[in-house]
Amino acid sequence: MRVGVLTGGGDCPGLNAVIRAVVRKGVQQYGYEFVGFRDGWRGPLEGLTRTLDVKAVRGILPRGGTILGSSRTNPIKIEGGVERIKENLANLGVDALVAIGGEDTLGVATALHAQGVQVVGVPKTIDNDLNATDYTFGFDTAVTIATEAIDRLHTTAESHHRVLVIEVMGRHAGWIALHSGMAGGANVILIPEEKYDIEQVCEWVESRFKSEYAPIVVVSEGAAPQEGDEILLNQEVDSFGHVRLGGVGERLAAEIEKRTGKESRTTVLGHVQRGGTPTPRDRWLATRFGLHAIDAVKDADWGKMVALQGTDIVRVPLSAATTELKTVPLSLYEEAKVLFG
Amino acid sequence: MRVGVLTGGGDCPGLNAVIRAVVRKGVQQYGYEFVGFRDGWRGPLEGLTRTLDVKAVRGILPRGGTILGSSRTNPIKIEGGVERIKENLANLGVDALVAIGGEDTLGVATALHAQGVQVVGVPKTIDNDLNATDYTFGFDTAVTIATEAIDRLHTTAESHHRVLVIEVMGRHAGWIALHSGMAGGANVILIPEEKYDIEQVCEWVESRFKSEYAPIVVVSEGAAPQEGDEILLNQEVDSFGHVRLGGVGERLAAEIEKRTGKESRTTVLGHVQRGGTPTPRDRWLATRFGLHAIDAVKDADWGKMVALQGTDIVRVPLSAATTELKTVPLSLYEEAKVLFG
Amino acid sequence: MRVGVLTGGGDCPGLNAVIRAVVRKGVQQYGYEFVGFRDGWRGPLEGLTRTLDVKAVRGILPRGGTILGSSRTNPIKIEGGVERIKENLANLGVDALVAIGGEDTLGVATALHAQGVQVVGVPKTIDNDLNATDYTFGFDTAVTIATEAIDRLHTTAESHHRVLVIEVMGRHAGWIALHSGMAGGANVILIPEEKYDIEQVCEWVESRFKSEYAPIVVVSEGAAPQEGDEILLNQEVDSFGHVRLGGVGERLAAEIEKRTGKESRTTVLGHVQRGGTPTPRDRWLATRFGLHAIDAVKDADWGKMVALQGTDIVRVPLSAATTELKTVPLSLYEEAKVLFG
Amino acid sequence: MRVGVLTGGGDCPGLNAVIRAVVRKGVQQYGYEFVGFRDGWRGPLEGLTRTLDVKAVRGILPRGGTILGSSRTNPIKIEGGVERIKENLANLGVDALVAIGGEDTLGVATALHAQGVQVVGVPKTIDNDLNATDYTFGFDTAVTIATEAIDRLHTTAESHHRVLVIEVMGRHAGWIALHSGMAGGANVILIPEEKYDIEQVCEWVESRFKSEYAPIVVVSEGAAPQEGDEILLNQEVDSFGHVRLGGVGERLAAEIEKRTGKESRTTVLGHVQRGGTPTPRDRWLATRFGLHAIDAVKDADWGKMVALQGTDIVRVPLSAATTELKTVPLSLYEEAKVLFG
């Protein structure tokens, strides 16, 4: 058996841990050979490969990034893309694929599986918004980095009676904001799932000051105010399509400052949240995903992806990754609100 | 409603996070008053209390230890203990108890509940060996500290071609060893659940050296060799009942050195694993346990404890905490072994 | 002897470590009593005090912030301010002051000393830009936090072939940028001491991409382009006088993106750099400053401040703190540039 | 110019940072070529080399260990060793050597220089006990790791009223114990420079308990009791010459327990202290050492080593590394003692 491996989409701590587990168990337990495909689906599309054996995966467990590289190339949107992939797999003697990625990457895997490609998936998203699994690797690392920043902001907030706003990742789902905000003892947490009322935000801010402490506001990059609030006016979108020159956090801080008269400062963690070594929990989850993905190959259980349910790794249909986003339930958000202010 | 809170048994990061969540939600949402009992069951037994209000729990979320203190006092083993507790609760006007602790502490809670005391439990064990819950808080912190140590040992092991043995907590269950060993890329993991064959250990050690790397051996304090191996002879037990002067790790290193001729050194993390600030994940879990425990009080759902199942906090009978230990399933240990050597 | 202690100016990890050392040595070795003044010079100005004894300083060594609070109140600019301070000191029976702070705080101390107040100073600046001392506490912590962020950015920069810009503290001096940039292996470091040439910046950026790696750009918040570059146009200054809605880092990233065509993202660490627990080195330095400051009180060596020279703590005139800023020598900046690109 | 580089002696975080700086500045600024010698002096002795160019040093700045490997091989003690090295250097066209190491490695460099070899040294010792330099890289990392462990021990010490003993590195000099003990707020620090009085130790321990806190005792592995104390009896020395089965910390804990009746536990950090990524300060120092070492080569300033004095990197004779050890001055130890108990 000759197995191709690829990683697609955005950077996420734990990718290398998955690759290592897949290869080590595949080689040592099942005697498989491996082909590393470079840069996500571009690898099989263009026949870009690299050596992938036990030696190649030594020492990569704790490293961020992916030794295979990544891209957002989508072969389905390229004419003849699927055929070229099938040809390349055949030419390289690749019998099966392990595709590690998020909604887009696994969407391609689903389509290829429908066309007869023997593929197994491993879910990946820093944002934890994939429906079929309790958690995805990388998420715990992102939450940890954000929480450490919140911990540090507390002392400054208190010493200077300032509002400190911290913008964290999460365009469509507020998991990182919710978890890091609760773990860090934030006084306001704003998530994309519920449009916020700037007056309510300012009330929480004022209430915190009454306790002689100063407030920390955690805001998802995808959080937005209720209609009518002017806070998001004036923003500029650059040629790559992302908001520049005054992001969500910076604008929110300016608005809070204007309304409460309290000096407000912003921290924008940005890509710090998705780089560097994974937490032990993420390494554990990524390793177990890898071990179970290669078992699925062994079982010829094509079209499946591995998922975490409780403490078990299970297999679910690949299509489960591409159904609706797993957003924060409003009941969970309400549960957290008792700790605001 | 007047609610007493106590923490019993060994130290565990996250205890303060539970206390804070219980008190904040209790006061702010339900209008309860709280009484802090000092030093575990000694508090209600001897009527030792401290103020426990919203101000008292400010800032304690990230702190290790417990502001209430702890002890291993067991009122059931003391004549008239249960009656004295009931009297003290009555005198202090305490209607209900939230007991945070492990097998012993919750065992007392179970007995008191049987005698009519209105009690709710929160499970606590650094070792993660309580049956009724997927995880307990404190465990992720212990695993993280052990993994960070393993990460650091790798470079030295390699530079000097030495065997590095690290002894971690776990007298009856190998969860900390298994998780940190997998996350840290250890080459041998020894747990209490399976007696080890010292020859097999030395084979894994030798095999690792063949790859031009040097081995890390993670050993639970409760791991033991198969019968006939002399490695645990000569140990001394002190007056407090714990092994001194050559613990499990040190003896194992000496034996590996003797058998393989490779220089072997030992790290014994000891109580470093259970102190200091909890990881974000442990703070999140502890906070949610606290929020749900006070909901159980609100619901008058006595004799229950909160537990994690998947991503949900549920309630299970208190007695679930005192049934058999949750040890590492041998199938899970086998899964890990493919990465040894 | 009755000694007053105060902390002034911006937050800085290590303030509590100084206070603790002053009090513990003062009480235990010299038998002094202490008065804690609240909120910098506002404390003696308005007679705001708090208890400051051995018990009050237990456990504060590792904590960020200052238990005494801080402010930027300048009694010299207030009519009759100096007299009121002298009166309050007399009324409270305070014989001597230990003033912990930066240029402004120590400037007031200098003026008070000229008017007969018995004062000793301890230098404090996160930016490390005080002339009379090799280093100030808090600086190592800020550098450590910035470096950890740079470490994490590397993997993402590489996986996605993006330019990652990180804005760090330093309005007038580039010490944090220089140290963290060198420690983190940044590819461009921009400091206030030398106006940058945006074309040269883009050359370094392009050069890095040629090595198949992606560049990290560290920029001090006080770094500025050479005249003629438009990059700082359009910025808005808010009512507190700080730049909003597109800071230095964000604008630089936008400009690099425009000129090189490479996607560029920004991290703005903000106050994360000055909060939280001090590094061990900062705790050591702060503790030694405190021990030597109380020795200066013992020696009645008024008008002096403690300073680090090599591995020694020495005393220099208080006025040394208020002479010209210690900026990064251009020769040192040149030395670093060999590692750019 | 063709320059050989080698690293000798024990592992130390920062070695790779030195190598990288030497190579990058040598290649990019001076146009030198480099030869990497493997495993310390064994490399030039046996002609073991590896490629050492800009590509080879990419990404190694934050990594512990040394890409060149290390050994304790001493060519001076091998007959004809010096001649073989000179021959090998000639055959490989190596004009000059940069030797990175401690007392032994630089002792060899001194001897070779006396015999006409063009050599420049970089001092390295985790223990900070080299006389000619204010600090050596690796020391700050070791202190940081030990301090983090002490931080964590505090909460457990307090929750359980136990004595916690932590054994740190330092056979001949107590720098790591002194710095980490002061930074961590230890209640007793024992160093090799002053034999300890076990009764005094127990007094400090008891005194701490009176404050309602529990004591942390930091002990250098080279600390020893005054004559007459039996505490070090019974120890066993293994075939590699190091003490086994009850090290310094474990024996001290047992003795304290016996004398005070307080439960005492031990942490032995071991090689955790010298592995893993260097702190930002150590990376900065190591990088500057490297940049200045290659400048010494450029200046043909043979027989010198780089050293830190204040904030400057200077050059001192290589022989300075091999004169007497820099131990902790007793005055500095006395200064720290005011914080004991």
Short mmCIF file of C-alpha atoms in Angstrom, two decimals, chain B residues 9-11 64-66 70 72 141 145 149 152-153 155-156 159-160 162 164 171 238-240 242-246 250-251 253-254 257 261-272 274-277, chain D residues 9-11 64-66 70 141 145 149 151-153 155-156 159-160 162 164 171 238-240 242-246 250-251 253-254 257 261-272 274-277:
data_model
loop_
_atom_site.label_atom_id
_atom_site.label_comp_id
_atom_site.label_asym_id
_atom_site.label_seq_id
_atom_site.Cartn_x
_atom_site.Cartn_y
_atom_site.Cartn_z
CA GLY B 9 -7.72 16.26 49.59
CA GLY B 10 -4.58 16.98 47.60
CA ASP B 11 -3.72 20.23 45.90
CA GLY B 64 -3.15 27.55 42.14
CA GLY B 65 -4.04 26.10 45.51
CA THR B 66 -7.27 26.85 47.31
CA SER B 70 -7.53 21.64 52.44
CA ARG B 72 -7.54 14.87 54.60
CA THR B 141 -2.03 21.31 33.91
CA ILE B 145 4.13 20.68 33.01
CA ALA B 149 9.97 19.03 30.87
CA ARG B 152 13.55 20.19 27.26
CA LEU B 153 15.04 16.78 27.94
CA THR B 155 17.90 18.24 23.32
CA THR B 156 20.11 17.06 26.13
CA SER B 159 23.53 16.02 22.51
CA HIS B 160 24.96 13.60 25.02
CA ARG B 162 22.14 9.67 27.30
CA LEU B 164 16.82 10.44 30.36
CA ARG B 171 0.22 5.90 41.77
CA ASP B 238 9.69 6.75 55.49
CA SER B 239 7.49 7.45 58.45
CA PHE B 240 4.91 9.23 56.26
CA HIS B 242 6.22 7.33 50.94
CA VAL B 243 9.26 5.88 49.23
CA ARG B 244 12.51 7.76 49.87
CA LEU B 245 16.09 7.54 48.86
CA GLY B 246 15.84 6.22 45.42
CA GLU B 250 16.06 6.79 39.94
CA ARG B 251 16.07 3.02 40.34
CA ALA B 253 17.63 4.76 35.45
CA ALA B 254 20.24 2.86 37.45
CA GLU B 257 22.39 2.07 32.88
CA GLY B 261 25.88 0.61 29.47
CA LYS B 262 24.35 3.96 28.43
CA GLU B 263 24.63 6.80 30.91
CA SER B 264 21.18 7.47 32.41
CA ARG B 265 19.91 10.46 34.34
CA THR B 266 16.70 11.15 36.20
CA THR B 267 14.27 14.02 36.59
CA VAL B 268 11.69 13.81 39.38
CA LEU B 269 9.12 16.56 38.90
CA GLY B 270 7.33 15.93 42.16
CA HIS B 271 4.89 18.54 43.37
CA VAL B 272 5.79 20.91 40.54
CA ARG B 274 0.25 20.05 40.99
CA GLY B 275 1.07 23.65 41.80
CA GLY B 276 0.83 26.98 40.11
CA THR B 277 -1.63 28.45 37.68
CA GLY D 9 31.50 20.01 26.78
CA GLY D 10 28.04 19.84 28.30
CA ASP D 11 24.82 20.86 26.66
CA GLY D 64 18.51 23.92 22.26
CA GLY D 65 21.48 21.60 21.85
CA THR D 66 24.08 22.03 19.13
CA SER D 70 29.55 17.79 21.43
CA THR D 141 17.60 29.71 30.82
CA ILE D 145 13.35 26.89 34.43
CA ALA D 149 9.35 25.20 39.16
CA ASP D 151 6.70 29.27 41.52
CA ARG D 152 4.61 26.15 41.12
CA LEU D 153 5.85 24.59 44.35
CA THR D 155 0.98 26.79 46.09
CA THR D 156 1.42 23.18 47.08
CA SER D 159 -1.96 24.15 50.72
CA HIS D 160 -0.42 21.21 52.50
CA ARG D 162 4.79 20.73 53.61
CA LEU D 164 9.35 21.33 49.48
CA ARG D 171 28.46 21.39 41.65
CA ASP D 238 27.65 4.73 40.30
CA SER D 239 30.10 3.59 37.66
CA PHE D 240 29.86 6.93 35.84
CA HIS D 242 27.66 10.42 39.90
CA VAL D 243 25.66 10.04 43.07
CA ARG D 244 22.64 7.74 42.77
CA LEU D 245 19.85 6.51 44.91
CA GLY D 246 19.23 9.43 47.11
CA GLU D 250 16.31 13.79 48.68
CA ARG D 251 18.66 13.34 51.65
CA ALA D 253 14.38 16.48 52.65
CA ALA D 254 14.58 13.28 54.67
CA GLU D 257 11.49 15.73 57.92
CA GLY D 261 8.42 16.43 61.91
CA LYS D 262 7.07 18.28 58.87
CA GLU D 263 6.36 16.23 55.78
CA SER D 264 9.01 17.02 53.16
CA ARG D 265 9.03 16.31 49.43
CA THR D 266 11.68 16.67 46.75
CA THR D 267 11.87 17.87 43.16
CA VAL D 268 15.00 17.06 41.17
CA LEU D 269 14.96 19.04 37.94
CA GLY D 270 18.04 17.39 36.49
CA HIS D 271 18.74 17.89 32.82
CA VAL D 272 15.49 19.78 32.29
CA ARG D 274 19.96 22.58 30.34
CA GLY D 275 17.72 21.58 27.46
CA GLY D 276 15.21 23.26 25.23
CA THR D 277 14.94 26.71 23.79
#
